[in-house]
Coordinates of C-alpha atoms and ligand atoms in Angstrom, one line a residue:
M788 CA 50.7 245.5 -31.6
P789 CA 47.0 245.1 -32.7
D790 CA 44.9 248.2 -32.8
T791 CA 42.5 246.9 -30.3
L792 CA 42.1 250.0 -28.1
R793 CA 41.6 252.5 -30.9
G794 CA 39.1 255.3 -29.9
T795 CA 40.0 255.0 -26.2
T796 CA 42.0 257.4 -23.9
Y797 CA 44.2 256.5 -21.1
H798 CA 45.6 258.1 -18.0
I799 CA 48.4 256.8 -15.7
L800 CA 49.1 257.7 -12.1
A801 CA 52.4 256.6 -10.9
F802 CA 53.4 256.6 -7.2
G803 CA 56.6 255.5 -5.5
C804 CA 60.2 255.4 -7.1
Q805 CA 61.6 255.8 -10.6
M806 CA 60.9 252.2 -11.4
N807 CA 57.1 253.1 -11.5
E808 CA 57.9 256.2 -13.4
H809 CA 59.7 254.3 -16.0
D810 CA 57.0 251.5 -16.1
A811 CA 54.6 254.4 -16.7
E812 CA 56.5 255.4 -19.8
R813 CA 56.5 251.7 -21.1
I814 CA 52.8 251.2 -20.4
A815 CA 52.0 254.5 -22.2
G816 CA 54.0 253.3 -25.2
M817 CA 52.2 249.9 -25.3
L818 CA 48.6 251.5 -24.9
E819 CA 49.5 253.9 -27.7
A820 CA 50.7 251.2 -29.8
C821 CA 47.3 249.6 -29.4
G822 CA 45.6 252.9 -30.6
S823 CA 44.7 254.5 -27.3
V824 CA 45.5 258.1 -26.8
C825 CA 46.8 260.1 -23.7
A826 CA 43.8 261.8 -21.8
G827 CA 44.4 265.2 -20.6
S828 CA 43.2 264.2 -17.2
L829 CA 41.7 261.4 -15.1
E830 CA 38.3 262.6 -15.8
E831 CA 38.9 262.4 -19.7
S832 CA 40.2 258.7 -19.4
D833 CA 38.6 255.6 -20.4
I834 CA 41.3 253.6 -19.1
L835 CA 42.9 254.6 -15.8
V836 CA 46.2 252.8 -14.7
Y837 CA 47.6 253.0 -11.3
L838 CA 51.3 252.0 -10.5
T839 CA 51.4 251.6 -6.9
C840 CA 54.1 251.7 -4.0
C841 CA 54.0 250.0 -0.6
V842 CA 57.5 251.0 0.7
R843 CA 55.7 252.9 3.6
L844 CA 52.3 252.8 5.0
S845 CA 51.6 256.5 4.0
A846 CA 52.1 255.7 0.4
E847 CA 49.5 252.8 0.7
T848 CA 46.9 254.8 2.5
R849 CA 47.1 257.5 -0.1
L850 CA 46.7 255.0 -2.9
F851 CA 43.7 253.2 -1.3
G852 CA 42.0 256.6 -0.8
H853 CA 42.5 257.5 -4.4
V854 CA 41.3 254.2 -5.8
A855 CA 38.1 254.4 -3.6
S856 CA 37.3 258.0 -4.6
C857 CA 37.7 257.5 -8.4
K858 CA 34.7 255.2 -8.4
N859 CA 32.5 258.2 -8.4
I860 CA 34.0 259.9 -11.4
P861 CA 31.6 259.6 -14.4
V862 CA 32.6 258.0 -17.7
R863 CA 33.5 260.7 -20.1
E864 CA 31.1 261.9 -22.7
G865 CA 31.8 260.2 -26.0
S866 CA 33.6 257.2 -24.4
P867 CA 33.4 254.0 -26.4
L868 CA 33.2 252.1 -23.2
D869 CA 30.2 251.7 -20.8
E870 CA 32.5 252.0 -17.8
R871 CA 36.0 253.2 -17.1
I872 CA 38.5 250.4 -17.1
I873 CA 40.6 250.8 -13.8
A874 CA 43.9 248.8 -13.7
I875 CA 46.2 248.5 -10.5
G876 CA 49.7 247.6 -11.1
G877 CA 53.1 248.0 -9.3
C878 CA 54.2 246.9 -5.9
I879 CA 51.0 246.8 -4.0
A880 CA 49.3 244.9 -6.9
Q881 CA 52.3 242.3 -6.6
R882 CA 51.8 242.0 -2.9
D883 CA 47.9 242.0 -2.8
G884 CA 46.9 240.4 -6.2
E885 CA 43.4 239.1 -6.1
A886 CA 42.5 240.7 -2.9
L887 CA 42.6 244.1 -4.6
L888 CA 39.8 242.9 -6.9
E889 CA 37.8 241.7 -4.0
R890 CA 38.3 244.9 -2.0
F891 CA 37.4 247.2 -4.9
G892 CA 34.4 246.1 -7.0
H893 CA 35.1 248.8 -9.6
V894 CA 38.7 247.7 -10.4
S895 CA 38.9 245.6 -13.5
A896 CA 42.5 244.4 -13.8
V897 CA 45.5 243.8 -11.3
F898 CA 48.8 243.3 -12.7
G899 CA 52.1 242.6 -10.9
T900 CA 55.6 244.1 -11.2
Q901 CA 56.5 241.4 -13.7
A902 CA 53.3 241.6 -15.7
A903 CA 53.2 245.0 -17.2
H904 CA 53.7 243.8 -20.8
R905 CA 50.5 241.7 -20.5
L906 CA 48.4 244.9 -19.5
P907 CA 46.9 245.6 -23.0
A908 CA 45.7 242.0 -23.3
M909 CA 44.3 242.2 -19.8
I910 CA 42.5 245.5 -20.7
E911 CA 41.0 243.8 -23.8
E912 CA 39.7 241.0 -21.7
A913 CA 38.2 243.4 -19.2
I914 CA 36.5 245.3 -21.9
E915 CA 34.9 242.1 -23.2
H916 CA 34.2 240.4 -19.9
G917 CA 34.0 243.2 -17.3
R918 CA 37.0 241.9 -15.3
C919 CA 40.0 239.6 -15.5
S920 CA 41.8 237.7 -12.9
A921 CA 45.0 239.2 -11.1
D922 CA 48.4 238.4 -12.8
T923 CA 51.2 238.4 -10.3
S924 CA 53.1 235.6 -11.9
D925 CA 56.9 235.8 -12.1
D926 CA 58.3 236.6 -15.5
P927 CA 62.1 237.4 -15.3
G928 CA 62.2 237.8 -18.9
A929 CA 59.7 240.5 -19.0
F930 CA 62.1 243.2 -17.7
T931 CA 64.4 242.9 -20.7
A932 CA 61.5 242.9 -23.2
D933 CA 61.9 245.5 -25.9
L934 CA 58.6 247.4 -25.5
P935 CA 57.5 250.7 -27.1
T936 CA 58.1 253.5 -24.7
H937 CA 56.6 257.0 -24.5
R938 CA 59.3 259.1 -22.8
A939 CA 58.0 261.9 -20.7
T940 CA 60.6 264.3 -22.2
R941 CA 62.4 264.5 -25.4
W942 CA 65.8 265.4 -23.8
S943 CA 66.2 262.9 -21.0
A944 CA 65.6 259.1 -20.5
W945 CA 65.5 256.6 -17.9
L946 CA 67.4 253.5 -18.9
P947 CA 66.8 250.5 -16.7
I948 CA 69.8 248.2 -16.5
M949 CA 68.8 245.9 -13.8
C950 CA 65.7 245.3 -11.6
G951 CA 65.0 243.5 -8.3
C952 CA 67.0 243.4 -5.2
D953 CA 68.8 240.6 -3.3
N954 CA 69.9 242.7 -0.3
F955 CA 66.9 242.3 2.1
C956 CA 67.6 245.3 4.2
S957 CA 65.4 244.3 7.3
Y958 CA 63.0 247.2 7.0
C959 CA 62.4 247.0 3.2
I960 CA 59.5 245.3 1.2
V961 CA 61.2 245.9 -2.2
P962 CA 62.9 242.5 -2.6
Y963 CA 59.6 240.8 -1.9
V964 CA 57.6 242.8 -4.5
R965 CA 60.3 243.3 -7.2
G966 CA 61.9 239.9 -6.9
R967 CA 65.6 238.8 -7.3
E968 CA 68.1 241.0 -9.1
R969 CA 68.2 240.6 -12.9
S970 CA 70.6 242.4 -15.2
R971 CA 70.2 243.1 -18.8
S972 CA 73.0 242.4 -21.2
I973 CA 75.6 245.2 -21.7
G974 CA 74.9 244.9 -25.5
D975 CA 71.2 245.7 -24.9
V976 CA 71.9 248.6 -22.5
V977 CA 74.4 250.2 -25.0
A978 CA 72.1 249.8 -27.9
E979 CA 69.3 251.5 -26.1
A980 CA 71.6 254.2 -25.0
Q981 CA 72.8 254.7 -28.6
R982 CA 69.3 255.1 -29.9
Y983 CA 68.6 257.7 -27.4
V984 CA 71.7 259.6 -28.3
D985 CA 70.8 259.4 -32.0
E986 CA 67.2 260.7 -31.1
G987 CA 68.9 263.8 -29.4
V988 CA 68.5 262.8 -25.9
K989 CA 71.0 264.8 -23.8
E990 CA 70.7 263.0 -20.4
I991 CA 70.5 259.3 -19.5
T992 CA 69.9 258.1 -16.0
L993 CA 70.7 254.4 -15.5
L994 CA 68.1 252.8 -13.3
G995 CA 68.1 249.9 -10.7
Q996 CA 67.5 249.3 -7.1
N997 CA 71.2 248.5 -6.7
V998 CA 73.0 249.5 -10.0
N999 CA 76.5 248.7 -8.6
S1000 CA 75.5 245.0 -8.6
F1001 CA 74.9 245.1 -12.3
G1002 CA 76.1 241.9 -13.9
R1003 CA 76.5 240.0 -10.7
D1004 CA 73.6 237.6 -11.5
E1005 CA 75.0 236.9 -15.0
H1006 CA 78.7 237.0 -14.6
G1007 CA 79.3 236.2 -10.9
E1008 CA 80.9 239.7 -10.5
P1009 CA 79.6 243.2 -10.9
R1010 CA 80.3 244.9 -14.2
F1011 CA 78.9 248.4 -13.5
A1012 CA 82.0 250.3 -14.3
E1013 CA 82.1 248.6 -17.8
V1014 CA 78.6 249.8 -18.4
L1015 CA 79.3 253.4 -17.4
R1016 CA 82.3 253.5 -19.8
A1017 CA 80.2 251.9 -22.7
V1018 CA 77.4 254.2 -22.2
D1019 CA 79.8 257.2 -22.0
A1020 CA 81.3 256.1 -25.4
T1021 CA 77.8 256.5 -27.0
G1022 CA 78.4 260.3 -27.0
I1023 CA 75.8 261.0 -24.2
E1024 CA 76.2 264.5 -22.7
R1025 CA 75.0 263.8 -19.3
L1026 CA 75.0 260.4 -17.5
R1027 CA 73.7 259.7 -14.1
F1028 CA 72.6 256.6 -12.1
V1029 CA 70.4 255.5 -9.1
T1030 CA 70.5 253.8 -6.8
S1031 CA 73.8 252.7 -5.3
H1032 CA 74.3 250.5 -2.1
P1033 CA 77.4 251.7 0.0
K1034 CA 78.5 248.1 0.3
D1035 CA 78.7 247.6 -3.5
L1036 CA 80.2 250.9 -4.5
H1037 CA 83.7 250.0 -5.5
D1038 CA 86.9 251.9 -6.4
D1039 CA 86.7 251.3 -10.1
V1040 CA 83.2 253.2 -10.2
I1041 CA 84.4 255.9 -7.9
A1042 CA 87.5 256.6 -10.1
L1043 CA 85.1 257.2 -13.2
F1044 CA 83.8 260.3 -11.5
G1045 CA 87.3 261.7 -12.3
E1046 CA 87.5 260.2 -15.8
L1047 CA 84.3 260.4 -17.7
D1048 CA 83.2 263.8 -18.8
S1049 CA 79.7 262.7 -19.3
L1050 CA 79.3 261.4 -15.7
M1051 CA 77.7 264.1 -13.7
P1052 CA 79.2 265.3 -10.4
A1053 CA 76.3 264.0 -8.3
L1054 CA 75.7 260.7 -6.4
H1055 CA 72.8 259.4 -4.4
L1056 CA 74.3 257.2 -1.7
P1057 CA 71.7 256.2 1.0
F1058 CA 73.2 255.7 4.4
Q1059 CA 70.0 255.0 6.3
S1060 CA 71.6 255.4 9.8
G1061 CA 74.8 256.9 11.3
S1062 CA 75.0 254.3 13.9
D1063 CA 76.7 250.9 13.6
A1064 CA 74.4 249.3 15.9
V1065 CA 71.3 250.3 13.9
L1066 CA 72.9 249.5 10.5
A1067 CA 73.8 246.1 11.8
R1068 CA 69.9 245.6 12.8
M1069 CA 69.0 247.1 9.3
N1070 CA 71.2 244.4 7.7
R1071 CA 73.0 247.1 5.7
R1072 CA 76.4 245.3 5.9
Y1073 CA 78.6 248.3 6.1
T1074 CA 79.7 250.6 9.0
R1075 CA 79.7 254.3 9.5
A1076 CA 83.5 254.2 9.0
H1077 CA 83.1 252.5 5.7
Y1078 CA 80.6 254.9 4.5
L1079 CA 82.8 257.8 5.5
E1080 CA 85.7 256.2 3.8
L1081 CA 83.7 256.1 0.5
I1082 CA 82.8 259.8 0.9
R1083 CA 86.5 260.5 1.5
K1084 CA 87.4 258.7 -1.8
L1085 CA 84.6 260.4 -3.7
K1086 CA 85.7 263.9 -2.7
T1087 CA 89.3 263.1 -3.6
V1088 CA 88.4 262.1 -7.1
R1089 CA 85.7 264.9 -7.4
P1090 CA 86.0 267.5 -4.6
D1091 CA 82.8 269.3 -5.5
I1092 CA 80.6 266.2 -6.0
A1093 CA 76.9 266.8 -4.8
L1094 CA 76.0 264.0 -2.5
S1095 CA 72.5 263.1 -1.7
T1096 CA 71.1 260.4 0.5
D1097 CA 68.2 258.6 2.3
V1098 CA 67.8 258.3 6.0
I1099 CA 65.4 256.4 8.2
V1100 CA 64.4 257.8 11.7
G1101 CA 62.9 255.8 14.6
F1102 CA 64.3 252.4 13.6
P1103 CA 63.3 249.9 16.3
G1104 CA 65.7 250.3 19.3
E1105 CA 67.2 253.6 18.0
T1106 CA 68.6 255.4 21.0
E1107 CA 69.2 259.1 21.4
D1108 CA 72.9 258.5 20.9
D1109 CA 72.1 256.5 17.7
F1110 CA 70.1 259.2 16.4
E1111 CA 72.8 261.8 17.3
Q1112 CA 75.2 259.8 15.2
T1113 CA 72.8 259.9 12.2
R1114 CA 72.6 263.8 12.7
S1115 CA 76.3 264.2 12.9
L1116 CA 77.0 262.1 9.9
I1117 CA 74.9 264.5 7.9
E1118 CA 76.9 267.4 9.1
E1119 CA 80.1 265.8 8.5
V1120 CA 79.3 264.8 4.9
G1121 CA 77.7 268.1 4.0
F1122 CA 75.0 266.5 1.8
A1123 CA 73.4 268.7 -0.9
Q1124 CA 70.2 266.8 -0.5
A1125 CA 68.8 264.1 1.9
F1126 CA 65.3 262.4 1.8
T1127 CA 64.2 261.6 5.4
F1128 CA 61.8 258.9 6.3
I1129 CA 60.1 257.9 9.5
F1130 CA 60.4 254.1 10.0
S1131 CA 57.3 252.3 8.7
P1132 CA 56.9 248.6 9.6
R1133 CA 56.1 246.6 6.6
S1134 CA 54.4 243.2 7.3
G1135 CA 56.6 240.3 6.3
T1136 CA 59.9 242.2 6.8
P1137 CA 62.1 241.2 9.8
A1138 CA 62.1 244.9 11.3
A1139 CA 58.4 244.7 11.5
D1140 CA 58.7 242.3 14.4
M1141 CA 61.7 243.7 16.1
D1142 CA 61.5 244.8 19.7
G1143 CA 61.9 248.4 20.6
M1144 CA 59.3 250.2 18.6
L1145 CA 59.5 253.9 19.5
D1146 CA 57.0 256.3 20.8
A1147 CA 55.6 258.3 17.9
E1148 CA 56.3 261.7 19.8
V1149 CA 60.1 260.8 20.3
V1150 CA 60.3 259.8 16.5
Q1151 CA 58.5 263.0 15.3
R1152 CA 61.0 265.2 17.5
R1153 CA 63.9 263.4 15.9
F1154 CA 62.5 263.7 12.5
D1155 CA 62.0 267.4 12.9
A1156 CA 65.5 267.9 14.2
L1157 CA 66.8 265.8 11.3
V1158 CA 64.9 267.9 8.7
D1159 CA 66.4 271.0 10.2
T1160 CA 69.9 269.5 9.9
V1161 CA 69.3 268.5 6.2
Q1162 CA 68.0 272.0 5.3
R1163 CA 71.0 273.7 6.9
S1164 CA 73.3 271.3 5.0
A1165 CA 71.5 271.7 1.8
F1166 CA 71.5 275.6 2.0
A1167 CA 75.2 275.6 2.9
Y1168 CA 75.9 273.4 -0.2
N1169 CA 74.0 275.6 -2.5
Q1170 CA 75.7 278.8 -1.1
G1171 CA 78.9 277.3 -2.5
E1172 CA 77.4 277.8 -6.0
V1173 CA 76.9 281.5 -5.9
G1174 CA 79.0 283.3 -8.2
R1175 CA 79.6 280.3 -10.5
T1176 CA 78.3 279.8 -13.9
V1177 CA 76.7 276.4 -14.5
P1178 CA 75.3 274.7 -17.7
V1179 CA 71.6 274.2 -17.0
L1180 CA 69.4 271.6 -18.9
V1181 CA 66.3 273.5 -19.2
E1182 CA 63.0 271.6 -18.4
G1183 CA 60.5 274.3 -19.2
P1184 CA 58.9 277.3 -17.5
S1185 CA 59.0 277.4 -13.8
K1186 CA 56.1 277.6 -11.4
R1187 CA 57.0 281.4 -11.0
G1188 CA 55.8 282.3 -14.4
A1189 CA 56.0 281.5 -18.2
D1190 CA 59.1 283.8 -18.6
V1191 CA 61.2 282.0 -15.8
I1192 CA 63.0 278.9 -16.8
A1193 CA 63.6 275.9 -14.6
G1194 CA 66.2 273.4 -15.2
K1195 CA 68.9 271.1 -13.6
S1196 CA 72.6 271.8 -13.1
P1197 CA 75.2 269.1 -13.5
K1198 CA 75.0 268.5 -9.7
N1199 CA 71.2 268.0 -10.2
Q1200 CA 70.3 271.4 -8.4
T1201 CA 67.1 273.0 -9.6
V1202 CA 68.1 276.4 -11.2
H1203 CA 65.7 279.2 -12.1
A1204 CA 66.4 282.2 -14.3
K1205 CA 64.6 284.9 -16.3
A1206 CA 64.3 283.6 -19.9
P1207 CA 66.4 285.9 -22.2
A1208 CA 64.5 288.6 -24.2
G1209 CA 62.8 287.1 -27.2
A1210 CA 62.9 283.6 -25.9
S1211 CA 60.2 281.8 -24.0
A1212 CA 60.9 279.3 -21.3
A1213 CA 59.0 276.7 -23.1
D1214 CA 60.9 277.0 -26.4
L1215 CA 64.2 276.6 -24.5
A1216 CA 63.2 273.2 -23.0
G1217 CA 65.7 270.6 -23.8
S1218 CA 68.5 273.0 -24.4
I1219 CA 71.5 273.6 -22.3
V1220 CA 72.0 277.2 -21.2
D1221 CA 74.7 278.9 -19.1
I1222 CA 73.4 280.5 -15.9
A1223 CA 75.5 282.7 -13.6
V1224 CA 74.2 281.9 -10.1
S1225 CA 73.4 284.9 -8.0
E1226 CA 71.3 283.6 -5.2
A1227 CA 71.0 280.2 -3.3
K1228 CA 67.9 278.9 -1.5
T1229 CA 67.6 275.7 0.4
W1230 CA 66.2 273.8 -2.5
Y1231 CA 67.0 275.8 -5.6
L1232 CA 69.4 278.4 -7.2
F1233 CA 68.5 281.5 -9.0
G1234 CA 70.7 283.3 -11.6
E1235 CA 70.9 285.1 -14.9
V1236 CA 71.4 283.5 -18.3
V1237 CA 74.7 284.3 -19.6
Ligands
SAM71 N1 67.4 250.6 -3.4 C1 67.4 251.8 -2.9 C2 68.4 251.9 -1.8 O1 68.9 250.8 -1.3 O2 68.6 253.0 -1.3 C3 66.1 252.5 -2.6 C4 65.2 251.7 -1.8 S1 63.6 252.5 -1.3 C5 62.7 252.3 -2.7 C6 64.0 254.2 -1.0 C7 64.1 254.5 0.4 O3 63.0 254.3 1.2 C8 65.2 253.7 1.1 O4 66.5 254.2 0.9 C9 64.8 253.9 2.6 O5 65.4 255.1 3.1 C10 63.3 254.1 2.5 N2 62.6 253.0 3.1 C11 62.5 251.7 2.7 N3 61.7 250.9 3.6 C12 61.3 251.8 4.5 C13 60.5 251.6 5.6 N4 60.0 250.4 5.9 N5 60.2 252.7 6.4 C14 60.8 253.9 6.1 N6 61.5 254.2 5.0 C15 61.8 253.1 4.2
SF4_72 FE1 65.4 247.9 -0.1 FE2 67.8 247.7 0.8 FE3 67.1 246.7 -1.6 FE4 67.4 249.2 -1.3 S1 69.0 247.8 -1.1 S2 65.7 248.2 -2.3 S3 66.6 249.6 0.7 S4 66.4 245.9 0.4
F3S73 FE1 57.8 251.6 -3.9 FE2 57.9 249.5 -5.4 FE3 59.6 251.6 -5.7 S1 57.6 249.5 -3.1 S2 59.7 252.7 -3.8 S3 57.5 251.6 -6.1 S4 60.1 249.4 -5.9

């Protein structure tokens, strides 16, 4: 790539899901290839890139507030630019396009979810002409492009295997802003995984809105189990994947939890609602019984598997009984973790126009009750780890202090422990240490390095 951004500094703010986090790594890689360097902070940046999310109204409101306020942050001393270049990408950019440039006079570039690879050229144009027009064009090939990537850590890597979504759950904006499902070739995925293994990466997380559909667009049938086997064969120590749709999680993939040593005993499997009536209106295309059958099979293959999930409260028409079914499903499964969301109507999705919008007070009461159930479930799950010794991939010092390490167990639990005498938590980052768990809290474990 040409050295056109030499002398500049950049800062990226990614909101939303892992897709944006991974796009941030690709954008960092591209900007660095053009000579820009990572700024320590927003204030120190000449180029500020937002990667945005519109999955719920709250995400959007936060973003717009942030963009409005950054207008008043002065250009850093010594900047080669007269004004800071502000670029907005990601899902809001894809949805709103040019309207963002009209709304925010201080924004110079808007790039959609399939245009990230064109950002350096857009920034150059903005430096020269002040602004450039929004690019929200479709470019299905962009996803598979081999772009330089600046990974956030040395020891773990996101590996996107597919993007987009064809499911059209009735509440969800994602299929409208990320486009149709597109899979990479198995060869490309494996080559990238092998490169990471050769570089010393210990953990790979395969990424996609619906990873279980991998290959369906290319081959007419999913080939996700094949990808898992092939990535395992690269010699990676820890393999994970997000996200799975329950209707597409098949027996061949479930069986691999008992076969592949690298496949970590943790699975994120969103169920959204425990009520069949609500699931049908959500267009989820499975039932409560089907979901519970998947859980039964998973626990047969891997009895201690850590299950996590997403749940929506207050979907239009949700009755007290529907809600109780959601709560009871959490208790029945015994989730290690659950992300709970209040339904947010998204314009253009079928659910936004459904009858039966609920009173905010009712929804808040249900939400609070659900959070309570989730916390009890997570605490009970973590309690089961006390007395065990778990191999923890250290991420660095914990917020409790420089001498306390924080890392992740195979089940994706956060584990804290005092660093051994003579070693600093920062030095241990990226290594795997055995920790004897002595105490469980709702959201983390505490123990001693063995
Ligand atoms: N593809 C993944 C899946 O199917 O689970 C992730 C989808 S989305 C990025 C993450 C979560 O946001 C969903 O699982 C759902 O619980 C929640 N979500 C999506 N649309 C929502 C909406 N309109 N209101 C509230 N929560 C929503
Ligand atoms: Fe949204 Fe459903 Fe697709 Fe997940 S599977 S991204 S919830 S439409
Ligand atoms: Fe948000 Fe887009 Fe991800 S809407 S959740 S950033 S796919």
